[in-house]
Each structure stands twice: as structure tokens, then as C-alpha cells.
Amino acid sequence: MNKELEDDFIEALMVSLQDERVIEKIKAIAESGSFSQMGVPKELLREKEKEIAKLQQEIESKKEEISEYRIMIDLLNEKMESYFNELQKRRADYREAEELFEAVQQLSETTKNSLKGIFKGGSVQEFIVCGVQYENISSLWDFIKNEIMEGREQERVILLDLFQYFFQQYSKTYDTPLYNLQEVKMNEVFREDLYIRALNSKISGNITDILLPGYMSINGKTIKKSVVRI
């Protein structure tokens, strides 16, 4: 298109744009286009807002579930810690019993034969079951006392450990122990109404060694007098 034709086209176009019908048509086209273009995004926006609101509700619901699970986890952790501590305690008790059982196997044949009437069976479980019975604890105390009074003290340490362990375990079977070990103080004046004088002791004087603790009932009655050396 040359310059003259271009100028003529522009002039004709300008004239046409001044025509009211053309102006109205352009306005209609413009308005129709703007509303259609704006209508679609608004509808999509409303849909997205609904989706976002739904997701927010789901998030809040999940947060509540997570909070409940955390509370449950805390409770389970507390129970697990309690069970673990109890298990460790039981293992410690059983380990001590196991060590004592092994120590008994190292005693002399004479001593082991004498203890057969007290500790029956050949396993740690049977050893524990027999040891926590009061009659057997009392018999063990009498046996240790007899050994001391006869001057046989070579195995006294092991035997004393046996007595003290099972005496404590027996006491744990009651909310309030039925018996308590007799309190004896070193250098205390010896009294025949409270204690038993061991072999190779002076007739009177102060206590220099506690060979076997006695025990008393809960009401203060002396059941077994402590064996001491003066």
C-alpha cells in the first residue's frame, strides 16, 4: 500500500469510527469480552477457595489427631520406662540369686549335704523358691549358728550372704515385714539376754565382732539372738 492509499484508508476509518452504530458495536464487543474473560477466573477462584477451606479443615483435623497420638506416645513411653526399670530391678535380684547359687556350688561337700534339706532342686528357680520360705530361713540361721559355735567359720561369709539375701526377699513379700534384723553396735557391752557369745570370746566385755545377726518380730520379741564375739 502506497502513501496515498494509506492516508485514504486512515481517513475512511476515522470517519467510520465516528458513526454511532460502529461505536455501539465496538462497545458491545468490548463489554461482552471483558465480562466473559472476568467471569471464568472468578468461578475458578471460588472453586479454589472452597478447596483451600476444605484442606484447612483437614489440616486442623490432622493436627488434633497428631496431638492425641503424641499424648498416647508420652503415656506409652512412661509405661515403657516403668516396665524397663522394673525389669532391670528384677534382673538385678535374679542376678544376685544366680551368683549366690553358684557360690553355694563352691561350698564343701559336707556343707552342701547339710544344706540339702534346706535348698532342694538343682536350678536357680528352685533355689529361690526354697530360700524365701520362712522355715528354711530359720533352719539356715540355725545351721550357720551351729557352724560358728563349733568353730567352723571358713564358709561363714557365703552362708551369711545366703541368710541376709533370703531374709530380705522374705520381708519383701509383706507390706509390713514380720521380722527385722536385731540392731547390734560395735563396742557395745555384751548382754546375755540379747546376744549369744561365740567361741573364743571373753566372758564379759564389749562386742568386737558380729558373726551372725539375729532378728526380732514386729512386736519387738527376740526370735534369734545375734551371735557376737567379745
Coordinates of C-alpha atoms in Angstrom, one line a residue:
M1 CA 0.0 0.0 0.0
N2 CA 1.4 3.4 -1.1
K3 CA 1.3 6.5 1.0
E4 CA -1.8 8.0 -0.7
L5 CA -3.8 4.8 -0.3
E6 CA -2.7 4.6 3.3
D7 CA -3.8 8.1 4.1
D8 CA -7.2 7.5 2.3
F9 CA -7.7 4.3 4.4
I10 CA -7.0 6.1 7.7
E11 CA -9.3 8.9 6.8
A12 CA -12.1 6.5 5.9
L13 CA -11.5 4.6 9.1
M14 CA -11.7 7.7 11.2
V15 CA -15.0 8.6 9.6
S16 CA -16.4 5.2 10.3
L17 CA -15.3 5.3 13.9
Q18 CA -17.5 8.5 14.3
D19 CA -20.5 6.5 13.2
E20 CA -22.8 5.9 16.2
R21 CA -23.7 2.3 15.1
V22 CA -20.0 1.4 14.8
I23 CA -19.3 3.0 18.2
E24 CA -22.1 1.0 19.8
K25 CA -21.0 -2.2 18.2
I26 CA -17.4 -1.7 19.5
K27 CA -18.7 -1.0 23.0
A28 CA -20.9 -4.2 22.9
I29 CA -18.0 -6.3 21.7
A30 CA -15.6 -4.8 24.4
E31 CA -18.1 -5.2 27.2
S32 CA -19.0 -8.7 26.2
G33 CA -15.4 -9.7 26.0
S34 CA -14.5 -8.2 29.4
F35 CA -17.3 -10.0 31.3
S36 CA -16.6 -13.3 29.7
Q37 CA -13.0 -13.1 30.5
M38 CA -13.5 -11.9 34.1
G39 CA -16.3 -14.5 34.8
V40 CA -14.1 -17.5 34.2
P41 CA -11.3 -16.6 36.7
K42 CA -13.9 -15.6 39.4
E43 CA -15.6 -19.0 39.2
L44 CA -12.2 -20.8 39.3
L45 CA -11.2 -18.6 42.3
R46 CA -14.4 -19.6 44.2
E47 CA -13.7 -23.3 43.5
K48 CA -10.0 -22.9 44.7
E49 CA -11.2 -21.1 47.8
K50 CA -13.5 -24.0 48.6
E51 CA -10.7 -26.5 48.0
I52 CA -8.4 -24.4 50.3
A53 CA -11.0 -24.2 53.0
K54 CA -11.5 -28.0 52.8
L55 CA -7.8 -28.6 53.0
Q56 CA -7.5 -26.3 56.0
Q57 CA -10.2 -28.3 57.8
E58 CA -8.4 -31.5 57.0
I59 CA -5.1 -30.0 58.3
E60 CA -6.8 -28.9 61.6
S61 CA -8.3 -32.4 61.9
K62 CA -4.9 -34.0 61.4
K63 CA -3.3 -31.6 63.9
E64 CA -5.8 -32.8 66.5
E65 CA -5.0 -36.4 65.6
I66 CA -1.3 -35.7 65.9
S67 CA -1.8 -34.1 69.3
E68 CA -3.8 -37.1 70.5
Y69 CA -1.1 -39.5 69.2
R70 CA 1.6 -37.5 71.0
I71 CA -0.3 -37.8 74.3
M72 CA -0.6 -41.6 73.7
I73 CA 3.1 -41.8 72.8
D74 CA 4.0 -40.0 76.0
L75 CA 1.9 -42.3 78.1
L76 CA 3.4 -45.4 76.4
N77 CA 6.9 -44.0 76.9
E78 CA 6.1 -43.6 80.6
K79 CA 4.8 -47.2 80.8
M80 CA 7.8 -48.5 78.9
E81 CA 10.2 -46.7 81.2
S82 CA 8.4 -48.1 84.3
Y83 CA 8.5 -51.6 82.8
F84 CA 12.1 -51.2 81.9
N85 CA 13.1 -50.0 85.4
E86 CA 11.1 -52.9 86.9
L87 CA 12.8 -55.3 84.5
Q88 CA 16.2 -54.0 85.5
K89 CA 15.3 -54.4 89.2
R90 CA 14.1 -58.0 88.6
R91 CA 17.3 -58.8 86.6
A92 CA 19.4 -57.4 89.5
D93 CA 17.6 -59.5 92.0
Y94 CA 17.8 -62.6 89.8
R95 CA 21.5 -62.0 89.1
E96 CA 22.2 -61.8 92.8
A97 CA 20.4 -65.1 93.4
E98 CA 22.2 -66.6 90.5
E99 CA 25.6 -65.6 91.9
L100 CA 24.6 -67.0 95.3
F101 CA 23.5 -70.2 93.7
E102 CA 26.9 -70.5 92.0
A103 CA 28.6 -69.7 95.3
V104 CA 26.8 -72.5 97.0
Q105 CA 28.1 -74.9 94.4
Q106 CA 31.6 -74.0 95.6
L107 CA 30.9 -74.9 99.2
S108 CA 32.4 -78.1 100.7
E109 CA 30.6 -81.3 100.1
T110 CA 29.9 -81.6 103.8
T111 CA 28.2 -78.2 103.9
K112 CA 26.3 -78.8 100.7
N113 CA 25.0 -82.1 102.0
S114 CA 23.9 -80.3 105.2
L115 CA 22.0 -77.7 103.2
K116 CA 20.2 -80.3 101.0
G117 CA 17.3 -80.3 103.5
I118 CA 17.0 -76.5 103.0
F119 CA 17.8 -76.0 99.3
K120 CA 16.1 -78.7 97.2
G121 CA 16.5 -79.0 93.5
G122 CA 19.3 -78.1 91.1
S123 CA 18.2 -74.9 89.4
V124 CA 18.2 -71.2 90.3
Q125 CA 14.4 -71.1 90.3
E126 CA 14.1 -73.9 92.8
F127 CA 16.9 -72.4 94.9
I128 CA 14.9 -69.1 95.1
V129 CA 11.6 -70.9 95.9
C130 CA 13.1 -72.8 98.7
G131 CA 15.2 -69.9 100.1
V132 CA 12.3 -67.5 100.6
Q133 CA 10.3 -69.9 102.8
Y134 CA 10.5 -68.8 106.5
E135 CA 11.1 -72.4 107.8
N136 CA 14.1 -72.7 105.5
I137 CA 15.4 -69.2 106.5
S138 CA 15.1 -70.2 110.2
S139 CA 16.9 -73.5 109.5
L140 CA 19.7 -71.8 107.6
W141 CA 20.2 -69.4 110.6
D142 CA 20.4 -72.4 113.0
F143 CA 22.9 -74.1 110.7
I144 CA 25.1 -71.0 110.5
K145 CA 24.9 -70.6 114.3
N146 CA 25.9 -74.2 114.8
E147 CA 28.9 -73.8 112.5
I148 CA 30.1 -70.7 114.3
M149 CA 29.7 -72.3 117.7
E150 CA 31.7 -75.3 116.5
G151 CA 34.4 -73.1 115.3
R152 CA 33.8 -73.7 111.6
E153 CA 33.9 -70.2 110.1
Q154 CA 35.7 -70.8 106.8
E155 CA 32.5 -70.6 104.8
R156 CA 30.6 -68.2 107.1
V157 CA 30.7 -65.3 104.6
I158 CA 28.9 -67.2 101.9
L159 CA 26.4 -68.6 104.4
L160 CA 25.8 -65.2 105.9
D161 CA 25.2 -63.7 102.4
L162 CA 22.6 -66.5 101.8
F163 CA 20.8 -65.8 105.0
Q164 CA 20.7 -62.0 104.6
Y165 CA 19.6 -62.2 100.9
F166 CA 16.7 -64.6 101.6
F167 CA 15.7 -62.7 104.8
Q168 CA 15.4 -59.5 102.8
Q169 CA 13.4 -61.3 100.0
Y170 CA 11.1 -62.9 102.5
S171 CA 10.5 -59.5 104.1
K172 CA 9.5 -58.0 100.7
T173 CA 6.6 -60.4 100.4
Y174 CA 4.8 -58.4 103.1
D175 CA 3.7 -54.8 103.0
T176 CA 5.0 -54.6 106.6
P177 CA 7.8 -57.1 107.3
L178 CA 7.1 -59.6 110.1
Y179 CA 10.7 -59.6 111.2
N180 CA 13.6 -57.1 111.5
L181 CA 17.2 -57.8 112.0
Q182 CA 18.4 -57.2 115.5
E183 CA 20.5 -54.0 115.9
V184 CA 23.9 -54.6 117.3
K185 CA 26.6 -51.9 117.8
M186 CA 30.3 -52.5 117.8
N187 CA 31.9 -51.9 121.2
E188 CA 28.5 -52.3 122.9
V189 CA 28.6 -54.0 126.2
F190 CA 27.7 -57.7 125.8
R191 CA 24.4 -58.8 127.4
E192 CA 23.4 -62.5 127.6
D193 CA 19.7 -61.6 127.4
L194 CA 20.3 -60.1 124.0
Y195 CA 23.2 -61.8 122.4
I196 CA 25.0 -65.2 122.1
R197 CA 28.7 -65.4 123.0
A198 CA 30.7 -67.0 120.2
L199 CA 33.6 -69.4 120.6
N200 CA 36.9 -67.9 121.7
S201 CA 35.2 -65.0 123.4
K202 CA 35.8 -63.4 126.8
I203 CA 33.2 -64.0 129.5
S204 CA 32.3 -60.3 129.5
G205 CA 33.2 -57.1 127.9
N206 CA 32.4 -55.2 124.7
I207 CA 31.4 -56.6 121.4
T208 CA 34.3 -56.8 118.9
D209 CA 32.7 -58.7 116.0
I210 CA 29.1 -59.5 114.8
L211 CA 29.3 -63.0 113.4
L212 CA 25.6 -63.6 112.7
P213 CA 22.8 -61.1 113.1
G214 CA 19.7 -62.2 114.9
Y215 CA 16.2 -61.0 114.3
M216 CA 13.1 -59.9 116.1
S217 CA 9.4 -60.0 115.5
I218 CA 7.5 -56.9 114.6
N219 CA 6.3 -56.5 118.2
G220 CA 9.9 -56.4 119.5
K221 CA 10.2 -60.0 120.6
T222 CA 13.7 -61.5 120.1
I223 CA 13.4 -64.6 117.9
K224 CA 17.1 -65.3 117.3
K225 CA 19.8 -63.7 119.3
S226 CA 22.8 -62.3 117.4
V227 CA 26.0 -64.3 117.7
V228 CA 28.8 -62.0 118.6
R229 CA 32.4 -62.1 119.7
I230 CA 33.7 -60.3 122.8

